[in-house]
CSV table of N, CA and C in Angstrom, one decimal:
chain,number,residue,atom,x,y,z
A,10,UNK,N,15.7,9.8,-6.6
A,10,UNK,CA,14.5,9.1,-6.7
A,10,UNK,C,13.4,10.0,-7.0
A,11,UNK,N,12.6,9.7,-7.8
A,11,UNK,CA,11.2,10.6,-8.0
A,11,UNK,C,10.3,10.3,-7.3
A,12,UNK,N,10.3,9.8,-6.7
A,12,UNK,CA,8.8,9.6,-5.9
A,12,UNK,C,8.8,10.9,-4.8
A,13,UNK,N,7.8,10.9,-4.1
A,13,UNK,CA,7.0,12.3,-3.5
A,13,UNK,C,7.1,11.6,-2.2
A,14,UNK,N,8.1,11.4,-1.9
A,14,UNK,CA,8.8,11.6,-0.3
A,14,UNK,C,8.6,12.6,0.8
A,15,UNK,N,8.4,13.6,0.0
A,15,UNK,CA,8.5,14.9,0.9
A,15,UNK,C,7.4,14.8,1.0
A,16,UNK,N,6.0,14.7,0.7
A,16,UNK,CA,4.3,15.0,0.5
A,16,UNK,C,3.5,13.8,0.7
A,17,UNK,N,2.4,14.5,0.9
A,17,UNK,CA,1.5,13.5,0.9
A,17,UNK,C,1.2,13.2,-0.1
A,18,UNK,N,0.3,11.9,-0.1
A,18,UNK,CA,-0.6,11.3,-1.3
A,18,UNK,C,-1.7,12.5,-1.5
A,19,UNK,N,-2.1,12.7,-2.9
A,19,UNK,CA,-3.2,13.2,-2.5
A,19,UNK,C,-4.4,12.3,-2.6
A,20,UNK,N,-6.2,12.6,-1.7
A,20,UNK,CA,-7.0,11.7,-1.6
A,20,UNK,C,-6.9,10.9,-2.9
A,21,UNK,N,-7.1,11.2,-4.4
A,21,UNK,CA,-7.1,10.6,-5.7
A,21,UNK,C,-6.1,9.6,-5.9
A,22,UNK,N,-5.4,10.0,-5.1
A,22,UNK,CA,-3.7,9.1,-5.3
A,22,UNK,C,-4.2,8.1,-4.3
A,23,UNK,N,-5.1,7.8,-3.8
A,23,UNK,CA,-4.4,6.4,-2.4
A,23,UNK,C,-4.9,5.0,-3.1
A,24,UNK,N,-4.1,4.2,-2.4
A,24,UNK,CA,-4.2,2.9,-3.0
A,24,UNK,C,-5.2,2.0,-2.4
A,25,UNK,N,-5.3,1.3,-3.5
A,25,UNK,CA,-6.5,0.3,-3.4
A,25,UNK,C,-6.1,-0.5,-2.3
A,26,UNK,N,-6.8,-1.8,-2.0
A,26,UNK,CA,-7.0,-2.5,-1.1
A,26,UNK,C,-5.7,-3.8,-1.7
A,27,UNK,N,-5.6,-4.1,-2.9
A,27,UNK,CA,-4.9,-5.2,-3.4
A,27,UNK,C,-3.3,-4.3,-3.9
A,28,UNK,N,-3.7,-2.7,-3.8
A,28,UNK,CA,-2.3,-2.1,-4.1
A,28,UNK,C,-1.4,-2.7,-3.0
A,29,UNK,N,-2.0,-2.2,-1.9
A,29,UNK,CA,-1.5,-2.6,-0.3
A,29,UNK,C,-1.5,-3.6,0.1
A,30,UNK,N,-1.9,-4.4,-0.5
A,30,UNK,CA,-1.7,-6.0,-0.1
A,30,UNK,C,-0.3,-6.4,-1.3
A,31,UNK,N,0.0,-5.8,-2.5
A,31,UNK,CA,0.9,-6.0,-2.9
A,31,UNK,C,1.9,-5.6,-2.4
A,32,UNK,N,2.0,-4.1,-1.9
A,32,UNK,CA,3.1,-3.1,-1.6
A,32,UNK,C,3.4,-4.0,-0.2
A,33,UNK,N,2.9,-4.5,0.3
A,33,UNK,CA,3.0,-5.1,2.2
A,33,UNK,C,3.5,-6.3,1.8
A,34,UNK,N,3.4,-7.5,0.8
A,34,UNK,CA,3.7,-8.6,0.6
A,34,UNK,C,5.2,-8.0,0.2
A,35,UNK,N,5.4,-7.6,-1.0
A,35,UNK,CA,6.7,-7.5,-1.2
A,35,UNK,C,7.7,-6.6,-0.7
A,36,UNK,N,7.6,-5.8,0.2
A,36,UNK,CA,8.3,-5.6,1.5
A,36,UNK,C,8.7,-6.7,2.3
A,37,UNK,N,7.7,-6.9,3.2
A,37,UNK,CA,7.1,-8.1,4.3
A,37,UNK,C,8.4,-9.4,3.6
A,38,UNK,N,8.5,-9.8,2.1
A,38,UNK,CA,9.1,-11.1,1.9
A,38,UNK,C,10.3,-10.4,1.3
A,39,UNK,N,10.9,-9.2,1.4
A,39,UNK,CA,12.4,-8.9,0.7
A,39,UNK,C,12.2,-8.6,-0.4
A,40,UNK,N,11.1,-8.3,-1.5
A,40,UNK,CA,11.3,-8.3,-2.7
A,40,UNK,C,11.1,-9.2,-3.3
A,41,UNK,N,10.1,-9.5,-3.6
A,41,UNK,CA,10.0,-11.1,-4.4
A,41,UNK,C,9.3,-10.5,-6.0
A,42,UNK,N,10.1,-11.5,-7.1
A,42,UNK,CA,9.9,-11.6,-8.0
A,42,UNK,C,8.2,-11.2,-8.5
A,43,UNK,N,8.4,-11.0,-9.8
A,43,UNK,CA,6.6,-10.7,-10.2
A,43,UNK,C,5.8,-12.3,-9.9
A,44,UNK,N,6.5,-13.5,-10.6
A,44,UNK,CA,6.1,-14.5,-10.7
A,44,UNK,C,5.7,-14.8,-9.1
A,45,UNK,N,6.5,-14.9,-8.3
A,45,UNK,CA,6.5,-15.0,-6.8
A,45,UNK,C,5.2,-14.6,-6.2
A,46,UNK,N,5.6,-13.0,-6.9
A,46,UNK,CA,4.2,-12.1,-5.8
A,46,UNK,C,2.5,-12.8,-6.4
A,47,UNK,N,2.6,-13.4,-7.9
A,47,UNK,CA,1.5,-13.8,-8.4
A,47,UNK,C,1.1,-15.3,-7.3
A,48,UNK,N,2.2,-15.9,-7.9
A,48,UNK,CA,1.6,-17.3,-7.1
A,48,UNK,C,0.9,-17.0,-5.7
A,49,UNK,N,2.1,-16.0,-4.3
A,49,UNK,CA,1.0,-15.8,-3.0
A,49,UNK,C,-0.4,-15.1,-3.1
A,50,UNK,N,-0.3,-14.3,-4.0
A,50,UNK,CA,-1.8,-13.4,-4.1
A,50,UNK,C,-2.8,-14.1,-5.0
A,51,UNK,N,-2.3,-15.2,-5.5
A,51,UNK,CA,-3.5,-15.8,-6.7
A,51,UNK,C,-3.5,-14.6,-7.4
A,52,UNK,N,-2.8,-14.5,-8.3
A,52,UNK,CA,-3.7,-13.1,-9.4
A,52,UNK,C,-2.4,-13.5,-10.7
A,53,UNK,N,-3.1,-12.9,-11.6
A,53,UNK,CA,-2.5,-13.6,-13.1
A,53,UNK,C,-1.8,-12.2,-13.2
A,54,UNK,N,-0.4,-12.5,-14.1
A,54,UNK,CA,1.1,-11.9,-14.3
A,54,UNK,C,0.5,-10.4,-14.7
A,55,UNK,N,-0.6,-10.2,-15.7
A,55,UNK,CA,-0.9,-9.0,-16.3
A,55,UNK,C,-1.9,-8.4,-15.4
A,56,UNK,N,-2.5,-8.5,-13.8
A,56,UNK,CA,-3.1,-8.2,-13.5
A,56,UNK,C,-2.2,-7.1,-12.3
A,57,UNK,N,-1.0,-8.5,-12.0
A,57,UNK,CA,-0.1,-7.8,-11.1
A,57,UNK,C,0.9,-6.7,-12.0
A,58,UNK,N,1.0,-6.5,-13.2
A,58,UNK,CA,1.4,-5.4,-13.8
A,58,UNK,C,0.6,-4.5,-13.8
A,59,UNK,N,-0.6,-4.4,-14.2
A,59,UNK,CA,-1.2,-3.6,-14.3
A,59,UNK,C,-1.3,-2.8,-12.4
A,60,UNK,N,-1.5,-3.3,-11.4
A,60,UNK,CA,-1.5,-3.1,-10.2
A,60,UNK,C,0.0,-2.4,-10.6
A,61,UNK,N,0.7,-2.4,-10.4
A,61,UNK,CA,2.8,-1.8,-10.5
A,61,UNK,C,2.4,-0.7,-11.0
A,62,UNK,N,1.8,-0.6,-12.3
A,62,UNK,CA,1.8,0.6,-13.1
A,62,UNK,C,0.7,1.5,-12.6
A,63,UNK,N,-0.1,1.4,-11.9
A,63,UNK,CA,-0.7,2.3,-11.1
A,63,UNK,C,-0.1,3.0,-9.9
A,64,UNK,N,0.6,2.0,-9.4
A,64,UNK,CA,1.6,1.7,-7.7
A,64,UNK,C,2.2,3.3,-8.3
A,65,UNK,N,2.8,2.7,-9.3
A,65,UNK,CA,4.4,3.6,-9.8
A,65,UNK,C,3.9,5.0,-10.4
A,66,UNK,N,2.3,5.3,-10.8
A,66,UNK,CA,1.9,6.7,-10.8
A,66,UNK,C,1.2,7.6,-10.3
A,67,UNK,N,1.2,6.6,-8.9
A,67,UNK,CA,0.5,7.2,-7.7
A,67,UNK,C,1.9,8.1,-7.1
A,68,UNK,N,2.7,7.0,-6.7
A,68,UNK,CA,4.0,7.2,-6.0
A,68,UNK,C,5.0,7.8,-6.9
A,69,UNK,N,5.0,8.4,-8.3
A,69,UNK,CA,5.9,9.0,-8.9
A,69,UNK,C,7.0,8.1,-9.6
A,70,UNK,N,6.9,7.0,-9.0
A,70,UNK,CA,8.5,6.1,-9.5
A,70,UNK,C,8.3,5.1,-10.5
A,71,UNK,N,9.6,4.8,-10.4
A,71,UNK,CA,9.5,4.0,-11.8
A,71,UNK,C,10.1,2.7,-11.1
A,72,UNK,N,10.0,2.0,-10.1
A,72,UNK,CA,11.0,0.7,-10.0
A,72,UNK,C,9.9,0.6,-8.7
A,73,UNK,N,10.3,-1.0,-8.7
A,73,UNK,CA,9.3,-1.1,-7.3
A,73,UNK,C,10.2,-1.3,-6.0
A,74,UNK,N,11.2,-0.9,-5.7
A,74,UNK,CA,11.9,-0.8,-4.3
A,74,UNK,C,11.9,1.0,-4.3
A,75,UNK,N,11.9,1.9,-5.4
A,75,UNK,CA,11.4,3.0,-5.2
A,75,UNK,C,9.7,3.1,-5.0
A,76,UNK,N,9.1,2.2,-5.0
A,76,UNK,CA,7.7,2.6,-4.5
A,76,UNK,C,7.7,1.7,-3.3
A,77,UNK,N,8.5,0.8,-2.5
A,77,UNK,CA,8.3,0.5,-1.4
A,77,UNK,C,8.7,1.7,-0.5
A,78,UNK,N,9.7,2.1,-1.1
A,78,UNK,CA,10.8,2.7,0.0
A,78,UNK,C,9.5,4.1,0.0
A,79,UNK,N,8.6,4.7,-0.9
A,79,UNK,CA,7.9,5.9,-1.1
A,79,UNK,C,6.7,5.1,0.2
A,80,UNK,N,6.0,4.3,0.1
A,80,UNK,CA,5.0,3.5,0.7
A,80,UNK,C,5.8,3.2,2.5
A,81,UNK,N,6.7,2.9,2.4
A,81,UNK,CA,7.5,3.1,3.7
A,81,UNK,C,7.5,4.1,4.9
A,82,UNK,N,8.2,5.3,3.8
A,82,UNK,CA,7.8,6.0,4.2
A,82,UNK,C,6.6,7.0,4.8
A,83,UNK,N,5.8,7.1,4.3
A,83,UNK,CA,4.5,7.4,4.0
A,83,UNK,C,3.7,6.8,5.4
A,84,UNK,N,4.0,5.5,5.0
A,84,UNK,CA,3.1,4.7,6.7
A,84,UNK,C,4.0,4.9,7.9
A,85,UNK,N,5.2,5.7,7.5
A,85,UNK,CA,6.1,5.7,9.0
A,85,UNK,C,5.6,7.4,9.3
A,86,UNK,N,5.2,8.1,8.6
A,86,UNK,CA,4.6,9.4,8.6
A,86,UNK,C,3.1,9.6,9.2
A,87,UNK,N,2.6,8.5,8.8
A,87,UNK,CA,1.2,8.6,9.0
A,87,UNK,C,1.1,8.1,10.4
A,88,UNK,N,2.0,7.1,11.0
A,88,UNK,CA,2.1,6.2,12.3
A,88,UNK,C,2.7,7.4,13.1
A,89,UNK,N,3.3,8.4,12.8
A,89,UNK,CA,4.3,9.6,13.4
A,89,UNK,C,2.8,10.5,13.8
A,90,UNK,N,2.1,10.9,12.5
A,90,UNK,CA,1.1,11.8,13.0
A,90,UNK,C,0.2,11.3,13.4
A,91,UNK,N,-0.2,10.0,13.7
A,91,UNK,CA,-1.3,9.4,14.5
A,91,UNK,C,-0.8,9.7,16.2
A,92,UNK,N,0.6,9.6,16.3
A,92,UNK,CA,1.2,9.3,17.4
A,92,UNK,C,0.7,11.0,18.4
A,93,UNK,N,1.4,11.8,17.3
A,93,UNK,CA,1.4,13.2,17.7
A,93,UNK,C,-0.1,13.6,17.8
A,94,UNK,N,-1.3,13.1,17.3
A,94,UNK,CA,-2.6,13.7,17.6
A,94,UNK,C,-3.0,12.6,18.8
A,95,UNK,N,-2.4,11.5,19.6
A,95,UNK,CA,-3.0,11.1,20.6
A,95,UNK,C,-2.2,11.5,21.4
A,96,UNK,N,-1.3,11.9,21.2
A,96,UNK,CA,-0.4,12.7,22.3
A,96,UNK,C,-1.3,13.9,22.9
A,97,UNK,N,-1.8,15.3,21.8
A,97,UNK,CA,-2.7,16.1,22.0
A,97,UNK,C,-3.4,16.2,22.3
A,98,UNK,N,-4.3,14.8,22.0
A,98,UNK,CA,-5.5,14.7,22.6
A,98,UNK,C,-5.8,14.1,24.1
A,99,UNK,N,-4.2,13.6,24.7
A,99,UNK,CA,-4.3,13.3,25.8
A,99,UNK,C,-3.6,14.7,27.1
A,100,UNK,N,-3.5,15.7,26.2
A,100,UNK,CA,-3.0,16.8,26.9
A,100,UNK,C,-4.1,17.6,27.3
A,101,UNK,N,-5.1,17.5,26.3
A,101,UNK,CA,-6.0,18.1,26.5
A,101,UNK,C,-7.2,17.7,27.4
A,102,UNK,N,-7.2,16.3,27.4
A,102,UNK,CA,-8.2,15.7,28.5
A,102,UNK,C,-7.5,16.0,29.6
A,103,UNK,N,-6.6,15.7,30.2
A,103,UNK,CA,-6.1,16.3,31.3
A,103,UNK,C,-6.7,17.8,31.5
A,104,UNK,N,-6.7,18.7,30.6
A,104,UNK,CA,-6.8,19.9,31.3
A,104,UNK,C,-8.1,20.2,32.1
């Protein structure tokens, strides 16, 4: 897979507001067709391509279950180091 698994996004790379509402819909429903994802989001066929082809040069890939599975990751990384800095910060009130 090419996508940047191992790394972070960098700040230039993060996704829009409608990337993430794409990337979260077609997870969330299994993978749904282009046509599919247009009808729930209201948005025309060349709009939600154009959105993929951004998705796919932020996240390095070329297929969109390689950019879920990059996007997956990523939010289970970021949910991991949210976890570990409230962990810290509750060690330290204690002291």
């Amino acid at each position: 897979m090419g996508g940047r698994l191992g790394g972070a996004m960098k700040p230039a790379d993060k996704l829009s507001p409608t990337q993430l509402r794409i990337l979260e819909l077609f997870i969330r429903e299994g993978g749904l067709r282009d046509k599919e994802l247009c009808d729930k989001l209201a948005m025309p066929l060349g709009t939600l391509r154009t959105h993929w082809s951004r998705i796919h040069l932020k996240f390095g890939t070329s297929t969109r279950t390689e950019a879920g599975l990059c996007f997956n990751t990523l939010r289970l990384a970021a949910t991991a180091d949210s976890r570990n800095a409230d962990t810290t910060a509750r060690r330290h009130l204690r002291k």
